[in-house]
Coordinates of C-alpha atoms in Angstrom, one line a residue:
M1 CA 0.1 0.1 -0.2
S2 CA 3.0 2.2 -0.5
D3 CA 1.9 3.4 -4.0
S4 CA -0.3 6.4 -4.0
I5 CA -4.2 6.5 -4.4
A6 CA -4.0 9.4 -6.6
A7 CA -4.2 7.4 -10.1
P8 CA -7.4 5.5 -9.5
L9 CA -8.9 8.3 -7.5
L10 CA -8.6 10.8 -10.3
R11 CA -9.9 8.1 -12.9
W12 CA -13.0 8.0 -10.8
Y13 CA -13.3 11.7 -10.4
D14 CA -13.0 12.3 -14.2
Q15 CA -16.2 10.0 -14.6
H16 CA -18.3 10.4 -11.2
G17 CA -16.6 13.5 -9.3
R18 CA -18.5 16.9 -9.0
H19 CA -17.4 19.3 -11.6
D20 CA -20.2 21.8 -11.6
L21 CA -20.0 23.3 -8.0
P22 CA -20.2 27.1 -8.2
W23 CA -16.7 27.7 -6.8
Q24 CA -15.2 25.6 -9.5
K25 CA -16.4 28.1 -12.1
N26 CA -13.7 31.0 -12.6
R27 CA -11.7 29.4 -9.6
N28 CA -9.4 31.6 -7.9
A29 CA -7.8 32.1 -4.3
Y30 CA -10.7 34.1 -3.2
T31 CA -13.5 31.8 -4.1
V32 CA -11.7 28.8 -2.9
W33 CA -11.1 30.5 0.3
V34 CA -14.7 31.6 0.8
S35 CA -16.2 28.2 -0.1
E36 CA -13.6 26.3 2.0
I37 CA -14.6 28.4 5.0
M38 CA -18.4 27.9 4.6
L39 CA -17.9 24.1 4.1
Q40 CA -16.3 23.8 7.4
Q41 CA -18.8 21.8 9.4
T42 CA -21.5 22.4 6.7
Q43 CA -22.7 20.3 3.8
V44 CA -22.3 21.3 0.2
A45 CA -26.1 21.4 -0.2
T46 CA -26.5 23.9 2.3
V47 CA -23.6 26.1 1.2
I48 CA -24.4 26.6 -2.3
P49 CA -27.1 29.2 -2.2
Y50 CA -25.2 31.0 0.7
Y51 CA -21.9 31.0 -1.3
L52 CA -23.8 32.3 -4.4
K53 CA -25.4 35.4 -2.5
F54 CA -22.0 36.1 -0.8
I55 CA -20.1 36.0 -4.1
Q56 CA -22.7 38.1 -5.5
Q57 CA -22.5 40.8 -2.9
F58 CA -18.7 40.4 -2.2
P59 CA -17.1 39.4 -5.8
T60 CA -13.6 40.4 -4.5
V61 CA -11.6 40.5 -1.5
K62 CA -11.5 44.3 -1.7
D63 CA -15.3 44.2 -1.6
L64 CA -15.5 42.0 1.6
A65 CA -12.8 44.1 3.4
E66 CA -14.6 47.4 2.7
A67 CA -18.0 46.3 3.6
S68 CA -19.2 46.4 7.4
V69 CA -18.9 43.4 9.7
D70 CA -22.7 43.9 10.0
T71 CA -23.4 43.5 6.3
V72 CA -21.2 40.6 6.2
L73 CA -23.1 38.8 9.0
Q74 CA -26.2 39.4 7.4
Y75 CA -25.1 37.4 4.3
W76 CA -23.8 34.8 6.9
A77 CA -26.7 34.4 8.9
G78 CA -28.3 30.9 9.1
L79 CA -24.9 29.2 8.2
G80 CA -23.9 29.2 11.9
Y81 CA -20.5 29.2 13.5
Y82 CA -20.6 32.9 13.1
A83 CA -16.9 33.4 14.1
R84 CA -16.1 32.1 10.7
G85 CA -17.8 34.9 9.0
R86 CA -16.2 37.4 11.5
N87 CA -12.7 35.9 10.7
L88 CA -13.3 36.0 7.0
H89 CA -14.0 39.7 7.2
K90 CA -10.9 40.4 9.4
A91 CA -8.7 38.3 7.2
A92 CA -9.9 40.3 4.2
Q93 CA -9.0 43.6 5.9
I94 CA -5.5 42.2 6.3
V95 CA -5.3 41.2 2.8
L96 CA -6.5 44.5 1.7
Q97 CA -3.9 46.6 4.1
E98 CA -0.8 44.2 3.9
H99 CA -1.2 42.4 0.5
A100 CA -2.6 45.4 -1.8
A101 CA -6.0 43.4 -1.9
E102 CA -4.3 40.2 -3.7
M103 CA -4.7 37.0 -1.9
P104 CA -1.1 35.6 -0.9
V105 CA 0.7 33.0 -3.0
D106 CA 2.6 31.7 0.1
F107 CA 1.3 28.9 2.3
E108 CA 2.6 30.6 5.6
A109 CA 1.1 33.9 4.7
L110 CA -2.3 32.3 4.0
H111 CA -2.0 30.2 7.2
S112 CA -1.3 33.4 9.3
L113 CA -4.6 35.0 8.5
P114 CA -7.5 34.6 10.9
G115 CA -9.6 31.7 10.5
I116 CA -7.4 29.8 8.0
G117 CA -5.9 26.6 9.4
R118 CA -3.5 24.3 7.9
S119 CA -5.8 22.3 5.7
T120 CA -7.7 25.4 4.4
A121 CA -4.6 27.1 3.5
A122 CA -3.5 23.8 1.7
A123 CA -6.7 23.7 -0.2
I124 CA -6.1 27.3 -1.4
M125 CA -2.8 26.5 -2.5
A126 CA -3.8 23.4 -4.1
Q127 CA -6.8 24.5 -5.9
A128 CA -6.1 28.0 -6.8
Y129 CA -2.2 27.7 -7.3
Q130 CA -1.9 24.1 -8.3
Q131 CA 0.7 23.5 -5.7
P132 CA 1.1 19.9 -4.1
Y133 CA -0.2 20.8 -0.5
A134 CA -2.2 18.1 1.4
I135 CA -5.4 18.8 2.8
L136 CA -7.3 17.1 5.8
D137 CA -10.8 18.1 6.2
G138 CA -13.5 15.7 7.8
N139 CA -14.2 13.7 4.5
V140 CA -10.6 13.1 4.0
K141 CA -9.9 12.1 7.6
R142 CA -12.8 9.4 7.1
V143 CA -11.3 8.3 3.9
L144 CA -7.6 7.7 5.2
S145 CA -8.9 6.4 8.6
R146 CA -10.5 3.6 6.7
L147 CA -7.8 3.1 4.0
Y148 CA -5.0 2.7 6.6
C149 CA -7.1 1.5 9.7
V150 CA -5.8 4.2 11.8
P151 CA -7.4 3.8 15.2
G152 CA -8.6 6.9 17.4
W153 CA -10.9 9.8 17.0
P154 CA -9.4 12.1 14.4
G155 CA -9.8 15.3 16.6
N156 CA -7.1 13.9 18.7
K157 CA -3.8 15.4 17.4
K158 CA -1.8 12.2 17.9
V159 CA -4.5 10.7 15.4
A160 CA -4.4 13.6 13.2
D161 CA -0.6 13.7 12.9
K162 CA -0.7 10.1 11.7
L163 CA -3.3 11.1 9.0
W164 CA -1.5 14.2 7.9
V165 CA 1.4 11.8 7.2
F166 CA -0.7 9.7 4.8
A167 CA -2.3 12.7 3.3
E168 CA 1.1 14.1 2.5
Q169 CA 2.3 10.8 1.0
N170 CA -0.7 10.4 -1.4
T171 CA -0.9 14.1 -2.7
P172 CA 0.3 14.1 -6.1
I173 CA 2.4 16.8 -7.9
K174 CA 0.3 16.7 -10.9
R175 CA -3.5 17.4 -11.1
V176 CA -3.2 18.4 -7.4
D177 CA -6.2 20.6 -7.9
D178 CA -8.4 17.8 -9.3
Y179 CA -7.1 15.2 -6.5
T180 CA -7.8 17.7 -3.7
Q181 CA -11.5 18.0 -4.9
A182 CA -11.6 14.1 -5.9
I183 CA -10.7 13.0 -2.2
M184 CA -13.3 15.3 -0.9
D185 CA -16.0 14.1 -3.2
L186 CA -15.0 10.5 -2.4
G187 CA -15.8 11.2 1.4
A188 CA -18.7 13.0 0.6
T189 CA -20.5 10.7 -1.9
L190 CA -19.1 7.2 -1.3
C191 CA -17.1 7.0 1.8
K192 CA -19.9 8.3 3.9
R193 CA -20.1 8.2 7.6
S194 CA -22.9 5.8 7.7
K195 CA -23.8 3.2 4.9
P196 CA -20.8 3.7 2.8
H197 CA -20.7 2.4 -0.9
C198 CA -17.8 0.4 -0.6
E199 CA -18.5 -1.7 -3.6
A200 CA -18.4 1.3 -5.9
C201 CA -15.3 2.8 -4.4
P202 CA -12.3 3.0 -6.6
L203 CA -9.9 2.5 -3.7
N204 CA -11.6 -0.7 -2.1
H205 CA -8.8 -2.7 -3.3
K206 CA -6.4 -0.8 -1.3
C207 CA -8.5 -0.3 1.7
L208 CA -7.4 -2.0 4.8
A209 CA -10.9 -1.5 6.5
Y210 CA -12.8 -3.1 3.5
E211 CA -10.4 -5.9 3.3
Q212 CA -10.9 -6.8 7.1
N213 CA -14.8 -6.1 7.1
S214 CA -14.4 -3.3 9.7
V215 CA -15.2 -0.3 7.9
A216 CA -17.8 0.9 10.6
D217 CA -15.2 0.9 13.2
Y218 CA -13.3 3.8 11.3
P219 CA -12.8 6.5 12.1
A220 CA -13.6 6.1 15.8
K221 CA -16.3 8.3 17.2
K222 CA -15.7 11.4 19.4
P223 CA -15.9 10.6 23.1
K224 CA -19.3 11.5 24.4
K225 CA -19.6 14.3 26.5
V226 CA -22.8 15.5 28.3
L227 CA -23.4 19.1 27.1
P228 CA -24.5 21.5 29.8
V229 CA -27.8 23.4 29.5
K230 CA -28.3 26.9 29.7
S231 CA -31.6 28.8 30.1
V232 CA -32.8 32.3 29.1
Q233 CA -35.8 34.4 28.8
M234 CA -36.1 36.2 25.3
L235 CA -38.3 39.2 25.5
M236 CA -40.5 39.6 22.4
V237 CA -41.6 43.1 22.5
S238 CA -43.7 44.3 19.8
R239 CA -45.1 48.0 18.8
D240 CA -48.2 48.6 17.2
G241 CA -48.5 44.8 16.4
S242 CA -46.1 45.5 13.4
E243 CA -42.6 45.8 14.7
L244 CA -40.3 43.8 17.3
L245 CA -37.5 45.3 19.4
L246 CA -34.1 43.7 18.6
E247 CA -30.7 44.5 20.0
K248 CA -27.3 43.9 18.8
R249 CA -25.3 41.2 20.4
P250 CA -21.7 41.9 21.5
P251 CA -18.9 40.9 18.7
A252 CA -17.7 37.9 20.7
G253 CA -19.8 35.1 21.7
I254 CA -22.6 33.2 20.2
W255 CA -24.4 35.2 17.3
G256 CA -21.6 37.9 17.8
G257 CA -22.6 41.2 16.1
L258 CA -26.0 39.7 14.9
F259 CA -29.6 41.2 16.1
S260 CA -31.4 39.0 18.8
F261 CA -34.2 39.5 21.1
P262 CA -33.3 41.0 24.6
E263 CA -32.2 38.3 27.0
V264 CA -33.5 38.3 30.5
P265 CA -31.8 35.9 33.0
I266 CA -34.0 32.9 33.7
E267 CA -34.5 33.8 37.5
Q268 CA -35.5 37.4 37.1
D269 CA -39.0 38.9 36.4
C270 CA -39.2 40.6 32.9
T271 CA -41.3 43.4 33.9
A272 CA -38.5 44.4 36.7
W273 CA -35.7 43.7 34.6
W274 CA -37.2 46.1 31.9
Q275 CA -37.7 48.8 34.4
Q276 CA -34.1 48.7 35.4
S277 CA -32.7 48.8 31.8
A278 CA -32.2 51.4 29.3
Y279 CA -35.2 50.2 27.6
A280 CA -37.6 51.5 30.2
A281 CA -37.4 55.0 28.4
L282 CA -39.6 53.3 25.5
G283 CA -42.7 53.0 27.9
Q284 CA -44.2 50.5 30.3
L285 CA -44.0 46.8 29.4
E286 CA -47.0 44.7 29.2
I287 CA -46.6 41.0 29.4
E288 CA -48.8 39.2 27.0
H289 CA -48.0 35.5 27.6
R290 CA -45.0 33.1 28.0
C291 CA -44.4 30.6 25.3
P292 CA -43.4 26.8 25.3
Q293 CA -39.6 26.5 25.7
I294 CA -37.5 25.6 22.7
R295 CA -34.1 24.2 22.6
H296 CA -31.4 25.2 20.3
S297 CA -28.2 23.2 20.7
F298 CA -24.5 24.3 20.0
S299 CA -21.5 22.3 19.5
H300 CA -20.7 22.9 23.3
Y301 CA -24.1 23.4 25.2
H302 CA -27.7 23.4 24.9
L303 CA -29.8 26.7 25.0
D304 CA -33.2 26.5 26.4
I305 CA -35.2 29.6 25.4
I306 CA -38.5 30.7 26.8
P307 CA -40.0 33.1 24.7
V308 CA -41.9 36.1 26.5
M309 CA -44.4 38.0 24.3
A310 CA -45.1 41.6 25.3
K311 CA -45.8 44.9 23.9
I312 CA -45.6 48.5 24.7
A313 CA -47.2 51.9 23.5
A314 CA -44.0 54.0 23.0
T315 CA -43.0 55.6 19.9
N316 CA -39.5 57.1 20.9
V317 CA -36.7 54.7 20.5
Q318 CA -33.8 57.1 20.2
G319 CA -32.7 57.0 23.8
A320 CA -32.3 53.2 23.7
T321 CA -30.7 53.0 20.6
Q322 CA -27.6 54.9 21.6
E323 CA -27.1 52.9 24.8
S324 CA -28.3 49.5 23.6
A325 CA -28.0 49.4 19.9
C326 CA -31.4 48.3 19.4
H327 CA -33.9 49.0 16.4
W328 CA -37.5 48.0 15.5
H329 CA -37.7 45.3 13.1
K330 CA -40.7 45.1 10.8
I331 CA -42.5 41.6 11.3
G332 CA -42.2 39.6 8.0
E333 CA -39.1 41.6 6.7
E334 CA -36.0 39.6 6.0
A335 CA -32.9 40.3 7.8
G336 CA -29.8 38.5 8.7
L337 CA -30.8 37.0 12.2
P338 CA -29.6 33.9 14.2
A339 CA -31.9 30.7 13.1
P340 CA -33.6 30.5 16.5
V341 CA -34.7 34.2 16.4
T342 CA -35.9 33.6 12.7
K343 CA -37.9 30.8 14.1
L344 CA -39.3 32.8 17.1
M345 CA -40.3 35.7 14.5
M346 CA -42.8 33.2 13.0
L347 CA -44.9 33.3 16.2
Y348 CA -46.0 36.8 14.9
T349 CA -46.5 35.8 11.3

């Protein structure tokens, strides 16, 4: 098994690989970068519409860098893992300031940018510049874990280091851009996490796990951890039955920089909280009713949300705007909002 998997994999890719993904058209370092960041922890089918809108709005690094982070996050809303969008914007500003708005052609320079890890930098080098750099995303980890029966969870550094060795050994010098796409396609379409199509795999004659009938054992699953649960009340305040009060979240943390409903600690009374906040200037709060709890799960904890519907009769929002970065959002109007906030909005439509 010392010979590279590149030749059979490329033959398969030429016939069965994906050749019409939007980031494969007019491919350059910028489009590869944007697609790679979006594809982290997100499936291709989900990414495609977001990618098309994003590139239409920000067709170049310069356009992205000169946009406000609020605008960028509006086009990211719904993809989740919002730090990816913030880092994309930060990195674009660095490229504009330090590289004259030209994407670096150097691996280390790419790797130094916010949000660009080793595999993402390698993907840009391979796909945009045809340089023989190995990648190791989730699909590739799964393929190599099975090919070489590498034990352990790939999120463990020692396991990942072993996989990097195999990734580098197999990366060809010629057609490295196609090879990079091919091995990702293989993991996404045949060498899937569950119910892989081993009989159709171009590498089954080289795969140790297939030979040993142990494909389901690789890669090892992430060790289970009980996620903590946090609870919060979200105050859904309407004005004239046509607008809802939203506030801008801090730049760090979940949904950083996006608009959401004001949050009230679970143990506090919403009316008392309102009277002690900057929002008191808007008028007297009238609680209508509390809705059933909904749960939104993140990678590191569950968030239990109790929506509290309320209304006020005030018309002046200027005082609260300056202190709380709040605004009135027209019910039914599209906006870049976190998925749970969009879901809660539907209670009013």
